[in-house]
CSV table of N, CA, C and O in Angstrom, one decimal:
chain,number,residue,atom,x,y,z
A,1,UNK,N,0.8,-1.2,0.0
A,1,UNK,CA,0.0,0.0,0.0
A,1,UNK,C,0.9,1.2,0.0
A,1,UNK,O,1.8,1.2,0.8
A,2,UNK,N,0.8,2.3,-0.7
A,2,UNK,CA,1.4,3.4,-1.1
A,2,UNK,C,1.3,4.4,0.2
A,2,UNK,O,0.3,4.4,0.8
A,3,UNK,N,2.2,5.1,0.4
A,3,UNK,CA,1.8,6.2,1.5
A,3,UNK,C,1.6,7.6,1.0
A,3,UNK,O,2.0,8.6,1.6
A,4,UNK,N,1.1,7.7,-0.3
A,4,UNK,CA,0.6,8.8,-0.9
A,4,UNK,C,-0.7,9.1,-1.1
A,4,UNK,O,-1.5,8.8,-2.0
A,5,UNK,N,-0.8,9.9,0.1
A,5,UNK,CA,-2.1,10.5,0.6
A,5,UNK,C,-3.4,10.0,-1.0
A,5,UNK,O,-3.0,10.2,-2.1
A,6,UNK,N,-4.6,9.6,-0.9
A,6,UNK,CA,-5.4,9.6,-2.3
A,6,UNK,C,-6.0,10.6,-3.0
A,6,UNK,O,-6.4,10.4,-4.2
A,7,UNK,N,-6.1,12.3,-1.9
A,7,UNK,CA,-6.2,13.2,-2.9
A,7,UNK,C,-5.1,13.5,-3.5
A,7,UNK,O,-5.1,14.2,-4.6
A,8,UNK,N,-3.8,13.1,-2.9
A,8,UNK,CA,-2.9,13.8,-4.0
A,8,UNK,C,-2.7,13.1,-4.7
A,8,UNK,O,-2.8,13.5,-5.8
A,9,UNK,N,-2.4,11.6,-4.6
A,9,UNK,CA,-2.7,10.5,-5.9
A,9,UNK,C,-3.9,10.9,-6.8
A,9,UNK,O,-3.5,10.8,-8.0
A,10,UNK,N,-5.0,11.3,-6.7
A,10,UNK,CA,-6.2,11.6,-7.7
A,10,UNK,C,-5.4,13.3,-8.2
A,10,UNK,O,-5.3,13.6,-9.4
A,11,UNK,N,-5.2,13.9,-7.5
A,11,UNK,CA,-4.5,15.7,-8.0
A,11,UNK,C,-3.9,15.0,-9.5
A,11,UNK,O,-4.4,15.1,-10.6
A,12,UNK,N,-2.8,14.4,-9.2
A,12,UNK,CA,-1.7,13.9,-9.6
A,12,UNK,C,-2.5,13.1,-11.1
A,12,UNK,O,-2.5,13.6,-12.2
A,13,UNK,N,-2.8,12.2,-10.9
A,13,UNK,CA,-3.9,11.5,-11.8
A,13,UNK,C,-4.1,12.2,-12.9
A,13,UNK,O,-3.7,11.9,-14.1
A,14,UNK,N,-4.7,13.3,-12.6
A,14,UNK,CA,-6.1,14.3,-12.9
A,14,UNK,C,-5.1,15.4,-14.0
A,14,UNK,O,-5.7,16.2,-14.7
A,15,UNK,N,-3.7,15.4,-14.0
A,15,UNK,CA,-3.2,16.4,-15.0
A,15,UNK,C,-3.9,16.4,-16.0
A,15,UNK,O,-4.5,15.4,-16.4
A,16,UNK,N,-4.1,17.9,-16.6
A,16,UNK,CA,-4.6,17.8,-18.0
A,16,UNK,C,-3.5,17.6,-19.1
A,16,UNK,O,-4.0,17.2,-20.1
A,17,UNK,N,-2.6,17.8,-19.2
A,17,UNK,CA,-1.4,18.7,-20.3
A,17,UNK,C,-1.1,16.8,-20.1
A,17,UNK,O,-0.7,16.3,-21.2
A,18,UNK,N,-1.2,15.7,-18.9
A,18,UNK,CA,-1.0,14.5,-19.2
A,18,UNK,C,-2.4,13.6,-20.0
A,18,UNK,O,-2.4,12.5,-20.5
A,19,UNK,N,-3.2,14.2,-19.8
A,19,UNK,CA,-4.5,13.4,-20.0
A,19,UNK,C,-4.7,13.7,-21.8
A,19,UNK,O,-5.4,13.0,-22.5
A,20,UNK,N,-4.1,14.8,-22.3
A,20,UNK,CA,-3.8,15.5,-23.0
A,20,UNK,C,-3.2,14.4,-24.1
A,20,UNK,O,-3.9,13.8,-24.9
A,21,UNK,N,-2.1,14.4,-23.9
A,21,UNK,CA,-0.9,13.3,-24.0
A,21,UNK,C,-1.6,11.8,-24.3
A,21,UNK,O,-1.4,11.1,-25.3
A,22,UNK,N,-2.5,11.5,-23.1
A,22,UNK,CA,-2.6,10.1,-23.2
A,22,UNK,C,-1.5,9.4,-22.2
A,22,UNK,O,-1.2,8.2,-22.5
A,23,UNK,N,-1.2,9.8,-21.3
A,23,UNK,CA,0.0,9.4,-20.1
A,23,UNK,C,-0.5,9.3,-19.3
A,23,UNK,O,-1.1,10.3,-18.8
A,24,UNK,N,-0.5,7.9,-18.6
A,24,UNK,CA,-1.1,7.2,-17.7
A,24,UNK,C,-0.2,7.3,-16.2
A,24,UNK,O,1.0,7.6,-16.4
A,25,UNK,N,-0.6,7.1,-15.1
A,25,UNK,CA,0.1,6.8,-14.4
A,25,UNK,C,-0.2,5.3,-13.9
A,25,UNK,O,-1.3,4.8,-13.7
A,26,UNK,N,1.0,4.7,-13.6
A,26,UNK,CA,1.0,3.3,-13.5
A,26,UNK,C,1.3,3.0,-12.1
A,26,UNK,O,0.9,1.8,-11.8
A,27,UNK,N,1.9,3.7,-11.2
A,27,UNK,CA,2.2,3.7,-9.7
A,27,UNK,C,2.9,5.2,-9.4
A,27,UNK,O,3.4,6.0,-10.2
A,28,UNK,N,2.8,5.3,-7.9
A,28,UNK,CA,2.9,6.7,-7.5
A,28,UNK,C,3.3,6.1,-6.5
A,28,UNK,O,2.3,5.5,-6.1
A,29,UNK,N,4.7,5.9,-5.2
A,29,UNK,CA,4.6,5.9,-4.0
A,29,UNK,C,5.8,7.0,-3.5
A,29,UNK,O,6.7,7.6,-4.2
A,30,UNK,N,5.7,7.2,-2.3
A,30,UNK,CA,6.7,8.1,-2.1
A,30,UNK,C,8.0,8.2,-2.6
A,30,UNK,O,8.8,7.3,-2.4
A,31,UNK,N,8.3,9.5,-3.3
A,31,UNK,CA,9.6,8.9,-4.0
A,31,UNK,C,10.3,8.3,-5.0
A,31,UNK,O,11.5,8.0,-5.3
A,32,UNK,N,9.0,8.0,-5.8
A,32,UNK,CA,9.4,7.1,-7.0
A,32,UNK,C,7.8,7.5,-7.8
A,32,UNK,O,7.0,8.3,-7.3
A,33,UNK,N,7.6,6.6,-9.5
A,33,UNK,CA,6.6,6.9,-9.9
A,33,UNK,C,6.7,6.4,-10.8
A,33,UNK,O,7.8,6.2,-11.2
A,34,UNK,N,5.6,5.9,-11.6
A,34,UNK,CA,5.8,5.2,-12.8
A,34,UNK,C,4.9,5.8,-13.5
A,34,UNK,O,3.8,6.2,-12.9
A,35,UNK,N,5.2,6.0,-15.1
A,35,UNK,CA,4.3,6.6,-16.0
A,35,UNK,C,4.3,5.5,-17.4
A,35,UNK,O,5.1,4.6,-17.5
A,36,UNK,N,3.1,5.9,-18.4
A,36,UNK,CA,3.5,5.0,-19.4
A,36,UNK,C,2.7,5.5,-20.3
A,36,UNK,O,1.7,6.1,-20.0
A,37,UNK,N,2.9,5.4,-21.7
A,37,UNK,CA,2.3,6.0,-22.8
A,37,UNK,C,2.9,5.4,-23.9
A,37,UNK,O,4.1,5.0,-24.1
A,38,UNK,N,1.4,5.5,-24.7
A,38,UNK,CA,1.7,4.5,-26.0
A,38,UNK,C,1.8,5.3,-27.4
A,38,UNK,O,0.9,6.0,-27.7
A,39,UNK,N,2.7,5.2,-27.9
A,39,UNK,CA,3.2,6.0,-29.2
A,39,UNK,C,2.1,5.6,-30.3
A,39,UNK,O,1.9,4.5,-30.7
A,40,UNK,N,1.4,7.3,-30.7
A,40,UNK,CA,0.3,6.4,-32.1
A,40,UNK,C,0.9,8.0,-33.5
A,40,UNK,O,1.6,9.0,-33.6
A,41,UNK,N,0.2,7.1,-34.1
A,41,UNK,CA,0.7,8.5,-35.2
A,41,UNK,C,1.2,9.9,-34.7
A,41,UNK,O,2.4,10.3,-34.7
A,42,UNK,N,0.0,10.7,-34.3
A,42,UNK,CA,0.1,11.9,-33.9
A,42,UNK,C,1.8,12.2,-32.7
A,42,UNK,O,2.6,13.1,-32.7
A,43,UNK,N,1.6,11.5,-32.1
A,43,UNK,CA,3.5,11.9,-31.7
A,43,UNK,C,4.5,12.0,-32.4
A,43,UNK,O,5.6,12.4,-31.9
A,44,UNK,N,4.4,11.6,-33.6
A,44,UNK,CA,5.8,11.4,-34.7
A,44,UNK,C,5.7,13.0,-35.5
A,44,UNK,O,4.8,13.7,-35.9
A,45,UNK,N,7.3,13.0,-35.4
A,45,UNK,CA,7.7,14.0,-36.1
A,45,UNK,C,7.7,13.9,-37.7
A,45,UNK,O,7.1,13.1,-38.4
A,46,UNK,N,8.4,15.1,-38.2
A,46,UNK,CA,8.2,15.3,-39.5
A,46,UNK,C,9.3,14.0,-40.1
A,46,UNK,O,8.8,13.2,-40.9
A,47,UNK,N,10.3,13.9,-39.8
A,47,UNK,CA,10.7,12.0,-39.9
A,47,UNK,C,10.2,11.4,-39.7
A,47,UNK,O,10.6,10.5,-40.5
A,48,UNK,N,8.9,10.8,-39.0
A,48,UNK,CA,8.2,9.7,-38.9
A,48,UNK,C,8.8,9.0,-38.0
A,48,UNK,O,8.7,7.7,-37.9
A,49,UNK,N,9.5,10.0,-37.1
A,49,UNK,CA,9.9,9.2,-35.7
A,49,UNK,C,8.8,9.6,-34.4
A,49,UNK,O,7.8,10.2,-34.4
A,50,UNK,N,9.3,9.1,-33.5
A,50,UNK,CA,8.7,9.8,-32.0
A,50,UNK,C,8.8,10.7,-32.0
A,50,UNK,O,9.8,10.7,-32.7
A,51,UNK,N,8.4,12.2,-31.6
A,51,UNK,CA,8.7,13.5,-31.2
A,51,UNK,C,9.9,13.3,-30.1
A,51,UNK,O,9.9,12.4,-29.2
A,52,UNK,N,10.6,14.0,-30.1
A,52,UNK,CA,11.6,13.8,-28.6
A,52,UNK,C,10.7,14.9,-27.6
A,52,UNK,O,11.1,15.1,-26.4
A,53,UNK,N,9.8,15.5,-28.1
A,53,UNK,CA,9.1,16.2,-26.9
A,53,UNK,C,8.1,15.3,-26.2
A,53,UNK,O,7.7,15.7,-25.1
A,54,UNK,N,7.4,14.0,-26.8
A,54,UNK,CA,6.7,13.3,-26.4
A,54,UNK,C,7.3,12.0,-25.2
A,54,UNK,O,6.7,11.4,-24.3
A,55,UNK,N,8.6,12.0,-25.7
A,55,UNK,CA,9.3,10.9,-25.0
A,55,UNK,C,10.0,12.2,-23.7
A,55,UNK,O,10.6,11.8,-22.6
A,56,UNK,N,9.9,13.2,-23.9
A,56,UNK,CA,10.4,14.4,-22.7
A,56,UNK,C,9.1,14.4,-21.6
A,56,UNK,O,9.1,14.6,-20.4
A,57,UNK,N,7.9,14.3,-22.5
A,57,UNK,CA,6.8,15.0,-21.3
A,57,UNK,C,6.5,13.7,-20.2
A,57,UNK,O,6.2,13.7,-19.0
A,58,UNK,N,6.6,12.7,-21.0
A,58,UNK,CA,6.6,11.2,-20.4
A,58,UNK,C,7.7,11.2,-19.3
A,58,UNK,O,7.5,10.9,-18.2
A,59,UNK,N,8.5,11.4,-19.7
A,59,UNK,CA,9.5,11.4,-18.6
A,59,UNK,C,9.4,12.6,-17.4
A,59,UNK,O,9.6,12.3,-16.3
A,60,UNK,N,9.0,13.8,-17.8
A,60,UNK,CA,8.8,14.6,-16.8
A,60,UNK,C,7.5,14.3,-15.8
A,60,UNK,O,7.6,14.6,-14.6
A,61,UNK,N,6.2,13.6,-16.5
A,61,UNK,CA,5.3,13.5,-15.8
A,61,UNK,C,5.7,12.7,-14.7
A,61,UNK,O,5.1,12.9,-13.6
A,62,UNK,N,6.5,11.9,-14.8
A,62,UNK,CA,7.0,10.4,-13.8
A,62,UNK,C,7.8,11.6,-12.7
A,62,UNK,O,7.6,11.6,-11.4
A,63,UNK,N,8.4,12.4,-13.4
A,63,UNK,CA,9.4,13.3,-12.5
A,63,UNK,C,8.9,14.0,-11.8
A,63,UNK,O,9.5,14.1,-10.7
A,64,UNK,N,7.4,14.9,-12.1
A,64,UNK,CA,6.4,15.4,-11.4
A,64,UNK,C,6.0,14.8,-10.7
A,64,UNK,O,6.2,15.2,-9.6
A,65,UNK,N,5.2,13.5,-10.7
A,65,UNK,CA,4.9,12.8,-10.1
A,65,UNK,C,5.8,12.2,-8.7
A,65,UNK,O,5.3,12.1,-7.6
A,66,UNK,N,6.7,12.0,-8.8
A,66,UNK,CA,7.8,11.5,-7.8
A,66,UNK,C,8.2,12.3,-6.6
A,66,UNK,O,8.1,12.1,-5.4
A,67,UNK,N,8.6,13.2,-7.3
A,67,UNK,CA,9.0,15.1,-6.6
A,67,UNK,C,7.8,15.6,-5.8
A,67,UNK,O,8.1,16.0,-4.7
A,68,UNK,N,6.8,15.6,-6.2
A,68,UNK,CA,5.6,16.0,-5.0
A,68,UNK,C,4.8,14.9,-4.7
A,68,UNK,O,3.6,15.0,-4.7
A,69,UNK,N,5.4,13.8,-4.5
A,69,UNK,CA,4.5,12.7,-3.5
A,69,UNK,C,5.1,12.7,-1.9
A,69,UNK,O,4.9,11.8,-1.1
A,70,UNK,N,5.6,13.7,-1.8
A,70,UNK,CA,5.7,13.6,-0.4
A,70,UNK,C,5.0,14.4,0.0
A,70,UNK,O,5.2,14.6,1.2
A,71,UNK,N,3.8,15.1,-0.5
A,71,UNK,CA,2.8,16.0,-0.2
A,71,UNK,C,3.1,17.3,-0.1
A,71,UNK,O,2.3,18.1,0.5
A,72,UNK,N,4.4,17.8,-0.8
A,72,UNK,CA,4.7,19.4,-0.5
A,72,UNK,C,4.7,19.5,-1.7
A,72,UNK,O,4.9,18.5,-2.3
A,73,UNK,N,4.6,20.9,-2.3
A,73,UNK,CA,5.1,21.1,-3.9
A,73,UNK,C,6.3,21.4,-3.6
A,73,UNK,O,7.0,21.8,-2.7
A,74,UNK,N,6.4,21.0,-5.3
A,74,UNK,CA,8.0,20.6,-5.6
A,74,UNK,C,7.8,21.4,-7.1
A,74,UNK,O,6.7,21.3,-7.7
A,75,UNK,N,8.6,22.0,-7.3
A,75,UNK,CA,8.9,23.0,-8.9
A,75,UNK,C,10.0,22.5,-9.1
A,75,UNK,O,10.7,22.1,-8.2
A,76,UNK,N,10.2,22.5,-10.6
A,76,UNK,CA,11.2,22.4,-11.4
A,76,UNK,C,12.1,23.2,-11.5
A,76,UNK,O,12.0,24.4,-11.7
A,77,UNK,N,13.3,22.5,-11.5
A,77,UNK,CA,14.6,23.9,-11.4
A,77,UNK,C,14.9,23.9,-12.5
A,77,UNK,O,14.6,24.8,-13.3
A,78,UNK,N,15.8,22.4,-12.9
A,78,UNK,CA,16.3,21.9,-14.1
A,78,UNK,C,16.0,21.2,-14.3
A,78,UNK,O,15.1,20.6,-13.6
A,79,UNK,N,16.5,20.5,-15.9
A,79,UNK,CA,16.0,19.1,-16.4
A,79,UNK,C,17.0,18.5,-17.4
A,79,UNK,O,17.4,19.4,-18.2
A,80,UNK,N,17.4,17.7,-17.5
A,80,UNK,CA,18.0,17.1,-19.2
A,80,UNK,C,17.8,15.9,-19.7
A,80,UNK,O,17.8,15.1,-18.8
A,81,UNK,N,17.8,15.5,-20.9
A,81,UNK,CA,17.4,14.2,-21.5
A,81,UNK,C,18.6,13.7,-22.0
A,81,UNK,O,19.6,14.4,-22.0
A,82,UNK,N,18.6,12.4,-22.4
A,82,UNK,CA,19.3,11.9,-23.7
A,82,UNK,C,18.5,10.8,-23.8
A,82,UNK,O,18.0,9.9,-23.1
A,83,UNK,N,18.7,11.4,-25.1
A,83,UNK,CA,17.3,9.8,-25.8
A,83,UNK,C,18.3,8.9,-26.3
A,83,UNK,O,19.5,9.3,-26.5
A,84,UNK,N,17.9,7.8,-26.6
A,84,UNK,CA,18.7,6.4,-26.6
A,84,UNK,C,18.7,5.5,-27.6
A,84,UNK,O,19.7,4.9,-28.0
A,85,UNK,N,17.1,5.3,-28.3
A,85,UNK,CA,17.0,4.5,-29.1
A,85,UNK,C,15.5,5.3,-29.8
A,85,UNK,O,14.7,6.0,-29.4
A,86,UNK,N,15.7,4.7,-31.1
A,86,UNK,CA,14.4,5.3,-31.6
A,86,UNK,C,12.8,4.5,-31.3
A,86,UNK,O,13.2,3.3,-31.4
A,87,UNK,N,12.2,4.5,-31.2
A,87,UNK,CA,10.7,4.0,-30.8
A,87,UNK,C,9.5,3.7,-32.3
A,87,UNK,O,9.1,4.6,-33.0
A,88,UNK,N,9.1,2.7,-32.5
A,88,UNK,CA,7.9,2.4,-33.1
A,88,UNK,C,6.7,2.9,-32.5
A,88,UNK,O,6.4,3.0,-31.3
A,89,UNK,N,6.0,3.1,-33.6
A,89,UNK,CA,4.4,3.5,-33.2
A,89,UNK,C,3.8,2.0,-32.8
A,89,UNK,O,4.2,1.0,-33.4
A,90,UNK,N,3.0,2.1,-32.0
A,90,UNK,CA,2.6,1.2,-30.9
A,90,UNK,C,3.1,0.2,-29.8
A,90,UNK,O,2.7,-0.8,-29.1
A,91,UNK,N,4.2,0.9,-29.9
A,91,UNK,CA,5.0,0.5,-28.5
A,91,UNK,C,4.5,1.7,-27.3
A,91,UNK,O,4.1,2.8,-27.3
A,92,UNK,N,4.8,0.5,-26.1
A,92,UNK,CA,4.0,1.5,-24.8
A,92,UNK,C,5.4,1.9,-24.6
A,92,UNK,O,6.3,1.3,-25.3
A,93,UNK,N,5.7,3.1,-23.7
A,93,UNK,CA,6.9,3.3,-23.0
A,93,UNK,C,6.9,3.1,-21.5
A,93,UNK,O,5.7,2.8,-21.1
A,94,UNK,N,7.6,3.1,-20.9
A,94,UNK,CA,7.5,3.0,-19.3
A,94,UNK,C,8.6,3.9,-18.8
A,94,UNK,O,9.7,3.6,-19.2
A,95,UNK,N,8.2,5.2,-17.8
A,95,UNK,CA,9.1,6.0,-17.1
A,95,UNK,C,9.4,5.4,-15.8
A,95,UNK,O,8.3,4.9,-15.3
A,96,UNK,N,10.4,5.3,-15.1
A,96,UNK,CA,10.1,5.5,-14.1
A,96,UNK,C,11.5,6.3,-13.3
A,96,UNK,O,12.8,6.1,-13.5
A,97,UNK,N,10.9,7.1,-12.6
A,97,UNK,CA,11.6,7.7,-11.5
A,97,UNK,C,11.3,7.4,-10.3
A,97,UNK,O,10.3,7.1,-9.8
A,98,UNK,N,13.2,7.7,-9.6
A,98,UNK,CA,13.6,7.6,-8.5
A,98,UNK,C,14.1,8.6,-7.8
A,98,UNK,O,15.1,9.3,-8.2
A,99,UNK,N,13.6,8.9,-7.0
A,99,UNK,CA,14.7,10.0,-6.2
A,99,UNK,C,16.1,9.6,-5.9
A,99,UNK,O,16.3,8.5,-5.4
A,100,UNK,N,16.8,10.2,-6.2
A,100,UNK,CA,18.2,9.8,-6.2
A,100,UNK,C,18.8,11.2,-4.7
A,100,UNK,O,19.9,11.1,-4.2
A,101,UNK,N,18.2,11.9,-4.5
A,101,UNK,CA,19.0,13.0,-3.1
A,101,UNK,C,18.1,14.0,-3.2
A,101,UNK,O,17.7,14.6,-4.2
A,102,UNK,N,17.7,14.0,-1.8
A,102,UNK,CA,16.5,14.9,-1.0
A,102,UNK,C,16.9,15.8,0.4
A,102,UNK,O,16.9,15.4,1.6
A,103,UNK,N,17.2,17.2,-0.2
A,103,UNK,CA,16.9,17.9,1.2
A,103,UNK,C,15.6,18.6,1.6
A,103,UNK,O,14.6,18.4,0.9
A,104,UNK,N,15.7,19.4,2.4
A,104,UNK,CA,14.6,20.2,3.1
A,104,UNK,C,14.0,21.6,1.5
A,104,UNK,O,13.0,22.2,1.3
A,105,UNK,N,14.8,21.5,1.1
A,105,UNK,CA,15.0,22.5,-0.3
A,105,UNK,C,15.0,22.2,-1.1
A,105,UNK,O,13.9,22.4,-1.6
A,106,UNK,N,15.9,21.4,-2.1
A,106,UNK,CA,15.8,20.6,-3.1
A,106,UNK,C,15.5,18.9,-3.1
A,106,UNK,O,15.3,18.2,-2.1
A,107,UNK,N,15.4,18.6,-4.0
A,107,UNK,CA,15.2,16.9,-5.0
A,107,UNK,C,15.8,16.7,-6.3
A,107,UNK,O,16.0,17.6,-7.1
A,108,UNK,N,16.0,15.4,-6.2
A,108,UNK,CA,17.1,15.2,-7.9
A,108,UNK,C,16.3,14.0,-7.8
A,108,UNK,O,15.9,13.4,-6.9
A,109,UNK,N,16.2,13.9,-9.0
A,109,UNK,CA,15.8,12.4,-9.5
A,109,UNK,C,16.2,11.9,-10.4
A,109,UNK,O,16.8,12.6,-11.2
A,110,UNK,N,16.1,10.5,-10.9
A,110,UNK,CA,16.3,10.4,-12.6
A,110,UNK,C,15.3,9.5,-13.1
A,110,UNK,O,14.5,8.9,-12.3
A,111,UNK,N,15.3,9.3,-14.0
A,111,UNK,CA,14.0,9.1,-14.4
A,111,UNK,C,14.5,7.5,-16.1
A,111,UNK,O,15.5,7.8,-16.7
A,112,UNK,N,14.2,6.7,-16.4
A,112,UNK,CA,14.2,5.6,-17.2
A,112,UNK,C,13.6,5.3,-17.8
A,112,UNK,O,13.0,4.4,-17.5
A,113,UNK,N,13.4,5.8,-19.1
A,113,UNK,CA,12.4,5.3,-20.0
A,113,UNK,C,12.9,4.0,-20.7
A,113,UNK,O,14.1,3.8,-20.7
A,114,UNK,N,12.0,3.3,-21.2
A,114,UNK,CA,12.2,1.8,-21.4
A,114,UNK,C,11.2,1.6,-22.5
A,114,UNK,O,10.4,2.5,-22.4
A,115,UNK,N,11.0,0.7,-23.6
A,115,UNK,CA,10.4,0.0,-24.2
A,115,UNK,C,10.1,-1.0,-23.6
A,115,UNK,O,10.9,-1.7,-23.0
A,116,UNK,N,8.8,-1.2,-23.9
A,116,UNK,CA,8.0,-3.0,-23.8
A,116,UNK,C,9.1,-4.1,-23.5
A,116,UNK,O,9.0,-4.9,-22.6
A,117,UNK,N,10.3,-3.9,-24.5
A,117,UNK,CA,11.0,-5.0,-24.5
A,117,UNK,C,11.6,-4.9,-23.0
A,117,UNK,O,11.6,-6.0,-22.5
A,118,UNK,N,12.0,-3.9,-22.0
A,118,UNK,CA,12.9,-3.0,-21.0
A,118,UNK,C,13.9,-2.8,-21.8
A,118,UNK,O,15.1,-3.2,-21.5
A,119,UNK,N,13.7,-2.3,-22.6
A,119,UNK,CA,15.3,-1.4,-23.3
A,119,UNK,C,14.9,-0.3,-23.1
A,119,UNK,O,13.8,0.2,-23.3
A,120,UNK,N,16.1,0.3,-22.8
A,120,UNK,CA,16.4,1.6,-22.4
A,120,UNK,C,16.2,2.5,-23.7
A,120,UNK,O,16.7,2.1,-24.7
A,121,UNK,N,15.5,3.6,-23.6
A,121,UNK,CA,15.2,4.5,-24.9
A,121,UNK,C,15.5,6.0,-24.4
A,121,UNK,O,15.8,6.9,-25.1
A,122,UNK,N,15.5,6.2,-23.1
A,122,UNK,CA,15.8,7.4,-22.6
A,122,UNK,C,16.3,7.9,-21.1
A,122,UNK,O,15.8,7.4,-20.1
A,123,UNK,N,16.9,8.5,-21.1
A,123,UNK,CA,17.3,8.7,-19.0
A,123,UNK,C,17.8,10.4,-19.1
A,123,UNK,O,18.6,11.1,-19.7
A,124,UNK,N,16.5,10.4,-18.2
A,124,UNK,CA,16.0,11.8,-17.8
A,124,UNK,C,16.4,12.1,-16.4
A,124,UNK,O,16.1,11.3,-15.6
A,125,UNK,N,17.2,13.2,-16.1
A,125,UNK,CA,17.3,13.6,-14.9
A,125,UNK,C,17.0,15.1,-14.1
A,125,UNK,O,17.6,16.1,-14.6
A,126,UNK,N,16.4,15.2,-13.4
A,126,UNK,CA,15.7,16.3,-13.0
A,126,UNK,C,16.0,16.6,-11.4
A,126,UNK,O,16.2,15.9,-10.5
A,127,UNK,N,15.7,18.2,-11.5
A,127,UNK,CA,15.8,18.3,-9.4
A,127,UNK,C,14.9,19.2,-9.4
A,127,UNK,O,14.5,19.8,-10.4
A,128,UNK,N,14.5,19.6,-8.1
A,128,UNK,CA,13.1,20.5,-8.0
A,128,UNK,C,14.0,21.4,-6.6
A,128,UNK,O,15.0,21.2,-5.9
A,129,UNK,N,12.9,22.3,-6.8
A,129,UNK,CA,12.4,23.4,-5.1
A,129,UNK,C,11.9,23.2,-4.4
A,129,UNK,O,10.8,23.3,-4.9
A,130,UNK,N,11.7,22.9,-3.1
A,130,UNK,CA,10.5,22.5,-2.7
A,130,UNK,C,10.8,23.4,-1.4
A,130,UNK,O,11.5,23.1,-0.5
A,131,UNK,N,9.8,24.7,-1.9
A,131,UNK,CA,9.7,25.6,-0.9
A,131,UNK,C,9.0,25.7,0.4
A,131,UNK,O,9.1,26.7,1.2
């Protein structure tokens, strides 16, 4: 059982800019988070690849998610990507983030995106404010 209070699990849930997307969340517990989203036409760029901003928001959502499940907000300071492999349309992805170092002020995390297969397609690392 998760110790992430259920309104903020449902807050969390309830993003529009993710619901938007089509980005699910798959677990939420303190400190960590799983997201997942399935690549369909409309994400592909003018290559006919994934957008790298699709495979960014996926990974941030997990990062959002993680960073304020201790029930305080958490803002974004920084962020950076490096994508890994390229992605087919109808493959799911899976984020997941971990907190990696937490003070009274800041959070860092990193974040794993994966294909279906668990191959690695992306690792995202982020830290927040948490005023």
């Amino acid at each position: 059982m998760s110790d992430v209070p259920t309104d903020l699990r449902e807050q969390i849930n309830s993003d529009p800019f993710c619901e938007l997307l089509d980005i699910a969340f798959v677990d939420i517990d303190v400190g960590t988070a799983q997201a997942e989203l399935t690549v369909t036409d409309e994400l592909l760029n003018f290559h006919g690849t994934l957008h790298g901003g699709a495979i960014y928001s996926l990974a941030d959502a997990a990062f959002a998610a993680a960073s304020n499940s201790h029930g305080d907000a958490a803002v974004g300071l920084e962020s950076n990507i490096s994508y890994l492999a390229a992605v087919d349309v109808g493959e799911t992805l899976l984020a997941t983030a971990e907190e990696t170092h937490l003070t009274d002020g800041t959070g860092e995390y990193e974040v794993t995106v994966t294909n279906g297969d668990g191959d690695q397609v992306a690792t995202f690392r982020g830290r927040v404010y948490r005023p």
